[in-house]
Amino acid sequence: MPTCPHCDVELVAFAVPEALREHAPDGAAAAAICPRCLRVTPREATGPAGTDPEFGRVHDAFPRGEGGIAVALLLGALPKLTLKRDSIAALREAAEGAGVDVELTLDRVVGADVDPHFDLERRVGQFGSLLG
Ligand SMILES: [Zn+2]
């Protein structure tokens, strides 16, 4: 597994379901999130799409499956909150459709052992007021 060029931490790779691809970086079929700086980067699709991503390395209570993938992509879009507002709204809907409490999850990530490359707490606050 490749590591994050910024933090030297192993990335958490995941396949992007077709329905979410337009919200993925570069519209990629696979992406990866750094569990430390939370950068989300596109990846070459490798391996079967059904494998369970290790989102537990971001936070113990990070949602699994498609809900987790939607939240991971949402975290990738958060630094460009105003620009990507439509994507963020769609990803939130997808996550909630998978049974995820998005605001609770984001709060947990704020409190997790992360070192975000952007002002996560501020963006989560704006997320709440823009889309809450
Ligand atoms: Zn990183």
mmCIF file of N, CA and C and ligand atoms in Angstrom:
data_model
loop_
_atom_site.group_PDB
_atom_site.id
_atom_site.type_symbol
_atom_site.label_atom_id
_atom_site.label_comp_id
_atom_site.label_asym_id
_atom_site.label_seq_id
_atom_site.Cartn_x
_atom_site.Cartn_y
_atom_site.Cartn_z
ATOM 1 N N MET A 1 0.858 -1.207 0.000
ATOM 2 C CA MET A 1 0.000 0.000 0.000
ATOM 3 C C MET A 1 0.888 1.249 0.000
ATOM 4 N N PRO A 2 0.610 2.200 -0.884
ATOM 5 C CA PRO A 2 1.436 3.422 -0.905
ATOM 6 C C PRO A 2 1.229 4.267 0.363
ATOM 7 N N THR A 3 2.201 5.085 0.636
ATOM 8 C CA THR A 3 2.095 5.965 1.803
ATOM 9 C C THR A 3 1.826 7.389 1.339
ATOM 10 N N CYS A 4 1.314 8.195 2.269
ATOM 11 C CA CYS A 4 1.056 9.606 1.972
ATOM 12 C C CYS A 4 2.401 10.325 1.822
ATOM 13 N N PRO A 5 2.587 11.046 0.708
ATOM 14 C CA PRO A 5 3.864 11.743 0.513
ATOM 15 C C PRO A 5 4.090 12.851 1.540
ATOM 16 N N HIS A 6 3.029 13.266 2.221
ATOM 17 C CA HIS A 6 3.157 14.360 3.186
ATOM 18 C C HIS A 6 3.422 13.864 4.598
ATOM 19 N N CYS A 7 2.882 12.699 4.937
ATOM 20 C CA CYS A 7 2.965 12.239 6.329
ATOM 21 C C CYS A 7 3.679 10.911 6.488
ATOM 22 N N ASP A 8 4.008 10.224 5.381
ATOM 23 C CA ASP A 8 4.665 8.932 5.491
ATOM 24 C C ASP A 8 3.807 7.923 6.260
ATOM 25 N N VAL A 9 2.498 8.031 6.090
ATOM 26 C CA VAL A 9 1.562 7.108 6.734
ATOM 27 C C VAL A 9 0.898 6.301 5.622
ATOM 28 N N GLU A 10 0.633 5.047 5.875
ATOM 29 C CA GLU A 10 -0.026 4.212 4.866
ATOM 30 C C GLU A 10 -1.422 4.725 4.559
ATOM 31 N N LEU A 11 -1.723 4.858 3.277
ATOM 32 C CA LEU A 11 -3.038 5.353 2.871
ATOM 33 C C LEU A 11 -4.106 4.278 3.047
ATOM 34 N N VAL A 12 -5.348 4.718 3.213
ATOM 35 C CA VAL A 12 -6.490 3.803 3.222
ATOM 36 C C VAL A 12 -7.133 3.892 1.843
ATOM 37 N N ALA A 13 -6.978 2.846 1.054
ATOM 38 C CA ALA A 13 -7.499 2.862 -0.315
ATOM 39 C C ALA A 13 -8.925 2.335 -0.329
ATOM 40 N N PHE A 14 -9.715 2.836 -1.241
ATOM 41 C CA PHE A 14 -11.082 2.341 -1.366
ATOM 42 C C PHE A 14 -11.565 2.492 -2.803
ATOM 43 N N ALA A 15 -12.470 1.615 -3.183
ATOM 44 C CA ALA A 15 -13.091 1.704 -4.503
ATOM 45 C C ALA A 15 -14.254 2.682 -4.411
ATOM 46 N N VAL A 16 -14.463 3.447 -5.464
ATOM 47 C CA VAL A 16 -15.562 4.410 -5.481
ATOM 48 C C VAL A 16 -16.735 3.812 -6.248
ATOM 49 N N PRO A 17 -17.884 3.637 -5.598
ATOM 50 C CA PRO A 17 -19.045 3.107 -6.325
ATOM 51 C C PRO A 17 -19.408 4.052 -7.475
ATOM 52 N N GLU A 18 -19.929 3.474 -8.530
ATOM 53 C CA GLU A 18 -20.217 4.255 -9.727
ATOM 54 C C GLU A 18 -21.056 5.502 -9.427
ATOM 55 N N ALA A 19 -22.023 5.359 -8.543
ATOM 56 C CA ALA A 19 -22.941 6.462 -8.250
ATOM 57 C C ALA A 19 -22.231 7.647 -7.605
ATOM 58 N N LEU A 20 -21.082 7.402 -7.008
ATOM 59 C CA LEU A 20 -20.380 8.485 -6.302
ATOM 60 C C LEU A 20 -19.206 9.032 -7.092
ATOM 61 N N ARG A 21 -18.945 8.433 -8.260
ATOM 62 C CA ARG A 21 -17.722 8.744 -8.989
ATOM 63 C C ARG A 21 -17.611 10.215 -9.377
ATOM 64 N N GLU A 22 -18.736 10.833 -9.710
ATOM 65 C CA GLU A 22 -18.643 12.240 -10.115
ATOM 66 C C GLU A 22 -18.196 13.133 -8.964
ATOM 67 N N HIS A 23 -18.260 12.606 -7.743
ATOM 68 C CA HIS A 23 -17.833 13.395 -6.582
ATOM 69 C C HIS A 23 -16.438 13.004 -6.114
ATOM 70 N N ALA A 24 -15.825 12.027 -6.780
ATOM 71 C CA ALA A 24 -14.486 11.572 -6.401
ATOM 72 C C ALA A 24 -13.440 12.462 -7.060
ATOM 73 N N PRO A 25 -12.229 12.535 -6.481
ATOM 74 C CA PRO A 25 -11.184 13.322 -7.132
ATOM 75 C C PRO A 25 -10.904 12.793 -8.533
ATOM 76 N N ASP A 26 -10.929 13.686 -9.511
ATOM 77 C CA ASP A 26 -10.737 13.325 -10.927
ATOM 78 C C ASP A 26 -11.766 12.317 -11.429
ATOM 79 N N GLY A 27 -12.884 12.171 -10.725
ATOM 80 C CA GLY A 27 -13.888 11.208 -11.141
ATOM 81 C C GLY A 27 -13.371 9.778 -11.143
ATOM 82 N N ALA A 28 -12.385 9.506 -10.295
ATOM 83 C CA ALA A 28 -11.686 8.221 -10.313
ATOM 84 C C ALA A 28 -12.561 7.090 -9.779
ATOM 85 N N ALA A 29 -12.246 5.872 -10.242
ATOM 86 C CA ALA A 29 -12.970 4.684 -9.791
ATOM 87 C C ALA A 29 -12.428 4.168 -8.465
ATOM 88 N N ALA A 30 -11.293 4.735 -8.050
ATOM 89 C CA ALA A 30 -10.716 4.363 -6.763
ATOM 90 C C ALA A 30 -10.006 5.582 -6.199
ATOM 91 N N ALA A 31 -9.942 5.638 -4.881
ATOM 92 C CA ALA A 31 -9.300 6.771 -4.238
ATOM 93 C C ALA A 31 -8.656 6.285 -2.952
ATOM 94 N N ALA A 32 -7.950 7.178 -2.298
ATOM 95 C CA ALA A 32 -7.330 6.825 -1.032
ATOM 96 C C ALA A 32 -7.380 8.037 -0.123
ATOM 97 N N ILE A 33 -7.546 7.768 1.174
ATOM 98 C CA ILE A 33 -7.532 8.860 2.149
ATOM 99 C C ILE A 33 -6.358 8.622 3.090
ATOM 100 N N CYS A 34 -5.679 9.695 3.430
ATOM 101 C CA CYS A 34 -4.595 9.594 4.398
ATOM 102 C C CYS A 34 -5.215 9.697 5.792
ATOM 103 N N PRO A 35 -4.992 8.699 6.655
ATOM 104 C CA PRO A 35 -5.635 8.724 7.974
ATOM 105 C C PRO A 35 -5.060 9.800 8.897
ATOM 106 N N ARG A 36 -4.013 10.488 8.443
ATOM 107 C CA ARG A 36 -3.427 11.535 9.285
ATOM 108 C C ARG A 36 -3.818 12.937 8.798
ATOM 109 N N CYS A 37 -3.502 13.265 7.520
ATOM 110 C CA CYS A 37 -3.774 14.631 7.033
ATOM 111 C C CYS A 37 -5.114 14.705 6.314
ATOM 112 N N LEU A 38 -5.753 13.564 6.085
ATOM 113 C CA LEU A 38 -7.086 13.476 5.473
ATOM 114 C C LEU A 38 -7.116 13.936 4.018
ATOM 115 N N ARG A 39 -5.951 13.990 3.368
ATOM 116 C CA ARG A 39 -5.960 14.267 1.932
ATOM 117 C C ARG A 39 -6.600 13.082 1.220
ATOM 118 N N VAL A 40 -7.459 13.381 0.243
ATOM 119 C CA VAL A 40 -8.079 12.324 -0.555
ATOM 120 C C VAL A 40 -7.536 12.444 -1.972
ATOM 121 N N THR A 41 -6.949 11.361 -2.464
ATOM 122 C CA THR A 41 -6.312 11.390 -3.765
ATOM 123 C C THR A 41 -6.875 10.286 -4.648
ATOM 124 N N PRO A 42 -6.932 10.540 -5.971
ATOM 125 C CA PRO A 42 -7.404 9.482 -6.874
ATOM 126 C C PRO A 42 -6.361 8.379 -6.972
ATOM 127 N N ARG A 43 -6.815 7.170 -7.253
ATOM 128 C CA ARG A 43 -5.906 6.038 -7.397
ATOM 129 C C ARG A 43 -6.277 5.212 -8.611
ATOM 130 N N GLU A 44 -5.288 4.492 -9.112
ATOM 131 C CA GLU A 44 -5.578 3.498 -10.127
ATOM 132 C C GLU A 44 -6.450 2.431 -9.469
ATOM 133 N N ALA A 45 -7.480 1.999 -10.171
ATOM 134 C CA ALA A 45 -8.320 0.950 -9.597
ATOM 135 C C ALA A 45 -7.511 -0.341 -9.523
ATOM 136 N N THR A 46 -7.358 -0.854 -8.316
ATOM 137 C CA THR A 46 -6.645 -2.123 -8.147
ATOM 138 C C THR A 46 -7.488 -3.015 -7.254
ATOM 139 N N GLY A 47 -7.486 -4.276 -7.554
ATOM 140 C CA GLY A 47 -8.184 -5.226 -6.707
ATOM 141 C C GLY A 47 -9.682 -5.110 -6.854
ATOM 142 N N PRO A 48 -10.387 -6.047 -6.291
ATOM 143 C CA PRO A 48 -11.841 -6.067 -6.406
ATOM 144 C C PRO A 48 -12.477 -4.928 -5.604
ATOM 145 N N ALA A 49 -13.607 -4.436 -6.100
ATOM 146 C CA ALA A 49 -14.242 -3.276 -5.485
ATOM 147 C C ALA A 49 -14.940 -3.641 -4.177
ATOM 148 N N GLY A 50 -15.133 -4.912 -3.920
ATOM 149 C CA GLY A 50 -15.923 -5.295 -2.751
ATOM 150 C C GLY A 50 -15.161 -5.294 -1.437
ATOM 151 N N THR A 51 -13.835 -5.139 -1.480
ATOM 152 C CA THR A 51 -13.061 -5.242 -0.247
ATOM 153 C C THR A 51 -13.403 -4.122 0.713
ATOM 154 N N ASP A 52 -13.334 -4.440 1.986
ATOM 155 C CA ASP A 52 -13.736 -3.495 3.025
ATOM 156 C C ASP A 52 -12.569 -2.555 3.349
ATOM 157 N N PRO A 53 -12.727 -1.261 3.048
ATOM 158 C CA PRO A 53 -11.608 -0.344 3.308
ATOM 159 C C PRO A 53 -11.328 -0.227 4.814
ATOM 160 N N GLU A 54 -10.082 0.040 5.133
ATOM 161 C CA GLU A 54 -9.680 0.099 6.546
ATOM 162 C C GLU A 54 -9.920 1.486 7.133
ATOM 163 N N PHE A 55 -11.174 1.937 7.086
ATOM 164 C CA PHE A 55 -11.466 3.278 7.600
ATOM 165 C C PHE A 55 -11.250 3.372 9.116
ATOM 166 N N GLY A 56 -11.180 2.219 9.777
ATOM 167 C CA GLY A 56 -10.893 2.208 11.203
ATOM 168 C C GLY A 56 -9.556 2.852 11.543
ATOM 169 N N ARG A 57 -8.681 2.978 10.515
ATOM 170 C CA ARG A 57 -7.401 3.631 10.785
ATOM 171 C C ARG A 57 -7.551 5.151 10.825
ATOM 172 N N VAL A 58 -8.672 5.683 10.309
ATOM 173 C CA VAL A 58 -8.949 7.113 10.455
ATOM 174 C C VAL A 58 -9.542 7.350 11.845
ATOM 175 N N HIS A 59 -10.530 6.559 12.175
ATOM 176 C CA HIS A 59 -11.158 6.629 13.494
ATOM 177 C C HIS A 59 -11.857 5.297 13.746
ATOM 178 N N ASP A 60 -11.783 4.825 15.006
ATOM 179 C CA ASP A 60 -12.396 3.539 15.370
ATOM 180 C C ASP A 60 -13.851 3.450 14.946
ATOM 181 N N ALA A 61 -14.568 4.572 15.079
ATOM 182 C CA ALA A 61 -16.007 4.546 14.821
ATOM 183 C C ALA A 61 -16.346 5.055 13.422
ATOM 184 N N PHE A 62 -15.331 5.189 12.558
ATOM 185 C CA PHE A 62 -15.593 5.634 11.189
ATOM 186 C C PHE A 62 -16.519 4.621 10.525
ATOM 187 N N PRO A 63 -17.561 5.083 9.819
ATOM 188 C CA PRO A 63 -18.506 4.125 9.212
ATOM 189 C C PRO A 63 -17.830 3.230 8.187
ATOM 190 N N ARG A 64 -18.400 2.066 8.006
ATOM 191 C CA ARG A 64 -17.842 1.108 7.057
ATOM 192 C C ARG A 64 -18.642 1.133 5.762
ATOM 193 N N GLY A 65 -18.156 0.366 4.805
ATOM 194 C CA GLY A 65 -18.893 0.174 3.562
ATOM 195 C C GLY A 65 -19.129 1.469 2.794
ATOM 196 N N GLU A 66 -20.245 1.503 2.046
ATOM 197 C CA GLU A 66 -20.502 2.654 1.169
ATOM 198 C C GLU A 66 -20.686 3.953 1.934
ATOM 199 N N GLY A 67 -21.265 3.857 3.137
ATOM 200 C CA GLY A 67 -21.422 5.058 3.957
ATOM 201 C C GLY A 67 -20.071 5.665 4.291
ATOM 202 N N GLY A 68 -19.116 4.795 4.612
ATOM 203 C CA GLY A 68 -17.766 5.260 4.923
ATOM 204 C C GLY A 68 -17.090 5.869 3.708
ATOM 205 N N ILE A 69 -17.330 5.265 2.550
ATOM 206 C CA ILE A 69 -16.743 5.795 1.317
ATOM 207 C C ILE A 69 -17.294 7.193 1.032
ATOM 208 N N ALA A 70 -18.600 7.363 1.218
ATOM 209 C CA ALA A 70 -19.211 8.683 0.991
ATOM 210 C C ALA A 70 -18.622 9.707 1.953
ATOM 211 N N VAL A 71 -18.425 9.323 3.225
ATOM 212 C CA VAL A 71 -17.865 10.269 4.193
ATOM 213 C C VAL A 71 -16.402 10.586 3.849
ATOM 214 N N ALA A 72 -15.654 9.579 3.408
ATOM 215 C CA ALA A 72 -14.258 9.816 3.041
ATOM 216 C C ALA A 72 -14.185 10.812 1.875
ATOM 217 N N LEU A 73 -15.048 10.637 0.883
ATOM 218 C CA LEU A 73 -15.053 11.563 -0.257
ATOM 219 C C LEU A 73 -15.496 12.952 0.196
ATOM 220 N N LEU A 74 -16.416 12.980 1.139
ATOM 221 C CA LEU A 74 -16.889 14.252 1.690
ATOM 222 C C LEU A 74 -15.733 14.981 2.384
ATOM 223 N N LEU A 75 -14.939 14.228 3.140
ATOM 224 C CA LEU A 75 -13.773 14.827 3.797
ATOM 225 C C LEU A 75 -12.809 15.392 2.754
ATOM 226 N N GLY A 76 -12.722 14.716 1.610
ATOM 227 C CA GLY A 76 -11.843 15.193 0.549
ATOM 228 C C GLY A 76 -12.355 16.477 -0.076
ATOM 229 N N ALA A 77 -13.670 16.673 -0.062
ATOM 230 C CA ALA A 77 -14.265 17.866 -0.674
ATOM 231 C C ALA A 77 -14.376 19.022 0.319
ATOM 232 N N LEU A 78 -14.314 18.731 1.606
ATOM 233 C CA LEU A 78 -14.524 19.773 2.633
ATOM 234 C C LEU A 78 -13.604 20.992 2.503
ATOM 235 N N PRO A 79 -12.306 20.802 2.159
ATOM 236 C CA PRO A 79 -11.456 21.994 2.037
ATOM 237 C C PRO A 79 -11.989 22.974 0.995
ATOM 238 N N LYS A 80 -12.758 22.484 0.008
ATOM 239 C CA LYS A 80 -13.334 23.367 -1.019
ATOM 240 C C LYS A 80 -14.844 23.421 -0.838
ATOM 241 N N LEU A 81 -15.225 23.646 0.385
ATOM 242 C CA LEU A 81 -16.635 23.555 0.768
ATOM 243 C C LEU A 81 -17.579 24.368 -0.127
ATOM 244 N N THR A 82 -17.251 25.622 -0.372
ATOM 245 C CA THR A 82 -18.172 26.461 -1.151
ATOM 246 C C THR A 82 -18.236 26.014 -2.599
ATOM 247 N N LEU A 83 -17.063 25.691 -3.143
ATOM 248 C CA LEU A 83 -16.979 25.263 -4.534
ATOM 249 C C LEU A 83 -17.691 23.932 -4.764
ATOM 250 N N LYS A 84 -17.573 23.050 -3.791
ATOM 251 C CA LYS A 84 -18.064 21.682 -3.956
ATOM 252 C C LYS A 84 -19.326 21.426 -3.158
ATOM 253 N N ARG A 85 -20.042 22.465 -2.896
ATOM 254 C CA ARG A 85 -21.213 22.343 -2.050
ATOM 255 C C ARG A 85 -22.205 21.287 -2.561
ATOM 256 N N ASP A 86 -22.411 21.271 -3.878
ATOM 257 C CA ASP A 86 -23.363 20.302 -4.435
ATOM 258 C C ASP A 86 -22.887 18.873 -4.231
ATOM 259 N N SER A 87 -21.593 18.650 -4.458
ATOM 260 C CA SER A 87 -21.022 17.322 -4.226
ATOM 261 C C SER A 87 -21.167 16.928 -2.769
ATOM 262 N N ILE A 88 -20.869 17.881 -1.896
ATOM 263 C CA ILE A 88 -20.925 17.586 -0.471
ATOM 264 C C ILE A 88 -22.353 17.231 -0.055
ATOM 265 N N ALA A 89 -23.309 17.964 -0.592
ATOM 266 C CA ALA A 89 -24.710 17.664 -0.275
ATOM 267 C C ALA A 89 -25.077 16.261 -0.769
ATOM 268 N N ALA A 90 -24.622 15.914 -1.977
ATOM 269 C CA ALA A 90 -24.932 14.594 -2.539
ATOM 270 C C ALA A 90 -24.251 13.482 -1.737
ATOM 271 N N LEU A 91 -23.013 13.726 -1.318
ATOM 272 C CA LEU A 91 -22.278 12.717 -0.544
ATOM 273 C C LEU A 91 -22.907 12.526 0.827
ATOM 274 N N ARG A 92 -23.356 13.626 1.393
ATOM 275 C CA ARG A 92 -24.010 13.526 2.694
ATOM 276 C C ARG A 92 -25.281 12.684 2.569
ATOM 277 N N GLU A 93 -26.032 12.957 1.492
ATOM 278 C CA GLU A 93 -27.259 12.198 1.275
ATOM 279 C C GLU A 93 -26.952 10.710 1.100
ATOM 280 N N ALA A 94 -25.889 10.418 0.342
ATOM 281 C CA ALA A 94 -25.497 9.013 0.122
ATOM 282 C C ALA A 94 -25.110 8.353 1.444
ATOM 283 N N ALA A 95 -24.355 9.077 2.263
ATOM 284 C CA ALA A 95 -23.925 8.522 3.545
ATOM 285 C C ALA A 95 -25.134 8.286 4.444
ATOM 286 N N GLU A 96 -26.024 9.262 4.481
ATOM 287 C CA GLU A 96 -27.203 9.115 5.339
ATOM 288 C C GLU A 96 -28.094 7.989 4.846
ATOM 289 N N GLY A 97 -28.147 7.838 3.510
ATOM 290 C CA GLY A 97 -28.909 6.735 2.939
ATOM 291 C C GLY A 97 -28.345 5.376 3.360
ATOM 292 N N ALA A 98 -27.041 5.356 3.676
ATOM 293 C CA ALA A 98 -26.399 4.114 4.137
ATOM 294 C C ALA A 98 -26.452 4.012 5.658
ATOM 295 N N GLY A 99 -27.201 4.919 6.286
ATOM 296 C CA GLY A 99 -27.399 4.818 7.725
ATOM 297 C C GLY A 99 -26.346 5.534 8.566
ATOM 298 N N VAL A 100 -25.579 6.434 7.931
ATOM 299 C CA VAL A 100 -24.505 7.120 8.661
ATOM 300 C C VAL A 100 -24.989 8.466 9.198
ATOM 301 N N ASP A 101 -24.657 8.746 10.460
ATOM 302 C CA ASP A 101 -24.885 10.070 11.021
ATOM 303 C C ASP A 101 -23.655 10.913 10.677
ATOM 304 N N VAL A 102 -23.783 11.727 9.611
ATOM 305 C CA VAL A 102 -22.618 12.423 9.055
ATOM 306 C C VAL A 102 -22.039 13.429 10.056
ATOM 307 N N GLU A 103 -22.906 14.204 10.689
ATOM 308 C CA GLU A 103 -22.378 15.226 11.600
ATOM 309 C C GLU A 103 -21.660 14.599 12.791
ATOM 310 N N LEU A 104 -22.218 13.516 13.308
ATOM 311 C CA LEU A 104 -21.574 12.814 14.422
ATOM 312 C C LEU A 104 -20.209 12.265 13.976
ATOM 313 N N THR A 105 -20.189 11.688 12.772
ATOM 314 C CA THR A 105 -18.930 11.141 12.257
ATOM 315 C C THR A 105 -17.886 12.243 12.108
ATOM 316 N N LEU A 106 -18.284 13.389 11.548
ATOM 317 C CA LEU A 106 -17.327 14.486 11.368
ATOM 318 C C LEU A 106 -16.828 14.992 12.719
ATOM 319 N N ASP A 107 -17.723 15.080 13.697
ATOM 320 C CA ASP A 107 -17.301 15.496 15.034
ATOM 321 C C ASP A 107 -16.265 14.529 15.599
ATOM 322 N N ARG A 108 -16.481 13.248 15.363
ATOM 323 C CA ARG A 108 -15.535 12.251 15.860
ATOM 324 C C ARG A 108 -14.189 12.395 15.179
ATOM 325 N N VAL A 109 -14.216 12.673 13.875
ATOM 326 C CA VAL A 109 -12.950 12.826 13.161
ATOM 327 C C VAL A 109 -12.206 14.060 13.673
ATOM 328 N N VAL A 110 -12.960 15.132 13.988
ATOM 329 C CA VAL A 110 -12.332 16.332 14.562
ATOM 330 C C VAL A 110 -11.587 15.962 15.843
ATOM 331 N N GLY A 111 -12.192 15.076 16.652
ATOM 332 C CA GLY A 111 -11.580 14.686 17.912
ATOM 333 C C GLY A 111 -10.593 13.539 17.799
ATOM 334 N N ALA A 112 -10.398 13.033 16.582
ATOM 335 C CA ALA A 112 -9.524 11.868 16.403
ATOM 336 C C ALA A 112 -8.061 12.303 16.362
ATOM 337 N N ASP A 113 -7.187 11.307 16.328
ATOM 338 C CA ASP A 113 -5.754 11.564 16.288
ATOM 339 C C ASP A 113 -5.348 11.861 14.845
ATOM 340 N N VAL A 114 -5.770 13.009 14.343
ATOM 341 C CA VAL A 114 -5.476 13.384 12.965
ATOM 342 C C VAL A 114 -4.740 14.725 12.958
ATOM 343 N N ASP A 115 -4.130 15.004 11.807
ATOM 344 C CA ASP A 115 -3.423 16.265 11.643
ATOM 345 C C ASP A 115 -3.833 16.819 10.284
ATOM 346 N N PRO A 116 -5.088 17.294 10.176
ATOM 347 C CA PRO A 116 -5.655 17.628 8.860
ATOM 348 C C PRO A 116 -4.837 18.708 8.144
ATOM 349 N N HIS A 117 -4.820 18.615 6.814
ATOM 350 C CA HIS A 117 -4.071 19.581 6.011
ATOM 351 C C HIS A 117 -4.872 20.848 5.803
ATOM 352 N N PHE A 118 -6.061 20.913 6.402
ATOM 353 C CA PHE A 118 -6.886 22.121 6.315
ATOM 354 C C PHE A 118 -7.546 22.314 7.680
ATOM 355 N N ASP A 119 -8.228 23.425 7.857
ATOM 356 C CA ASP A 119 -8.840 23.701 9.154
ATOM 357 C C ASP A 119 -10.142 22.903 9.280
ATOM 358 N N LEU A 120 -9.991 21.655 9.690
ATOM 359 C CA LEU A 120 -11.117 20.720 9.720
ATOM 360 C C LEU A 120 -12.259 21.228 10.603
ATOM 361 N N GLU A 121 -11.895 21.680 11.784
ATOM 362 C CA GLU A 121 -12.933 22.088 12.725
ATOM 363 C C GLU A 121 -13.778 23.233 12.150
ATOM 364 N N ARG A 122 -13.101 24.195 11.521
ATOM 365 C CA ARG A 122 -13.800 25.328 10.942
ATOM 366 C C ARG A 122 -14.705 24.862 9.789
ATOM 367 N N ARG A 123 -14.167 23.979 8.941
ATOM 368 C CA ARG A 123 -14.952 23.488 7.802
ATOM 369 C C ARG A 123 -16.164 22.678 8.264
ATOM 370 N N VAL A 124 -15.979 21.896 9.314
ATOM 371 C CA VAL A 124 -17.107 21.116 9.829
ATOM 372 C C VAL A 124 -18.178 22.062 10.366
ATOM 373 N N GLY A 125 -17.742 23.147 10.989
ATOM 374 C CA GLY A 125 -18.696 24.155 11.469
ATOM 375 C C GLY A 125 -19.470 24.767 10.313
ATOM 376 N N GLN A 126 -18.731 25.088 9.239
ATOM 377 C CA GLN A 126 -19.380 25.679 8.061
ATOM 378 C C GLN A 126 -20.309 24.671 7.391
ATOM 379 N N PHE A 127 -19.880 23.418 7.398
ATOM 380 C CA PHE A 127 -20.716 22.343 6.840
ATOM 381 C C PHE A 127 -22.068 22.334 7.565
ATOM 382 N N GLY A 128 -21.998 22.409 8.881
ATOM 383 C CA GLY A 128 -23.221 22.394 9.674
ATOM 384 C C GLY A 128 -24.123 23.573 9.348
ATOM 385 N N SER A 129 -23.536 24.763 9.158
ATOM 386 C CA SER A 129 -24.398 25.914 8.932
ATOM 387 C C SER A 129 -24.846 26.023 7.480
ATOM 388 N N LEU A 130 -24.023 25.528 6.541
ATOM 389 C CA LEU A 130 -24.412 25.573 5.134
ATOM 390 C C LEU A 130 -25.471 24.532 4.779
ATOM 391 N N LEU A 131 -25.292 23.352 5.338
ATOM 392 C CA LEU A 131 -26.148 22.234 4.940
ATOM 393 C C LEU A 131 -27.003 21.711 6.089
ATOM 394 N N GLY A 132 -26.786 22.289 7.256
ATOM 395 C CA GLY A 132 -27.492 21.755 8.424
ATOM 396 C C GLY A 132 -28.979 21.968 8.312
HETATM 397 ZN ZN ZN B 1 -1.087 12.555 4.837
#
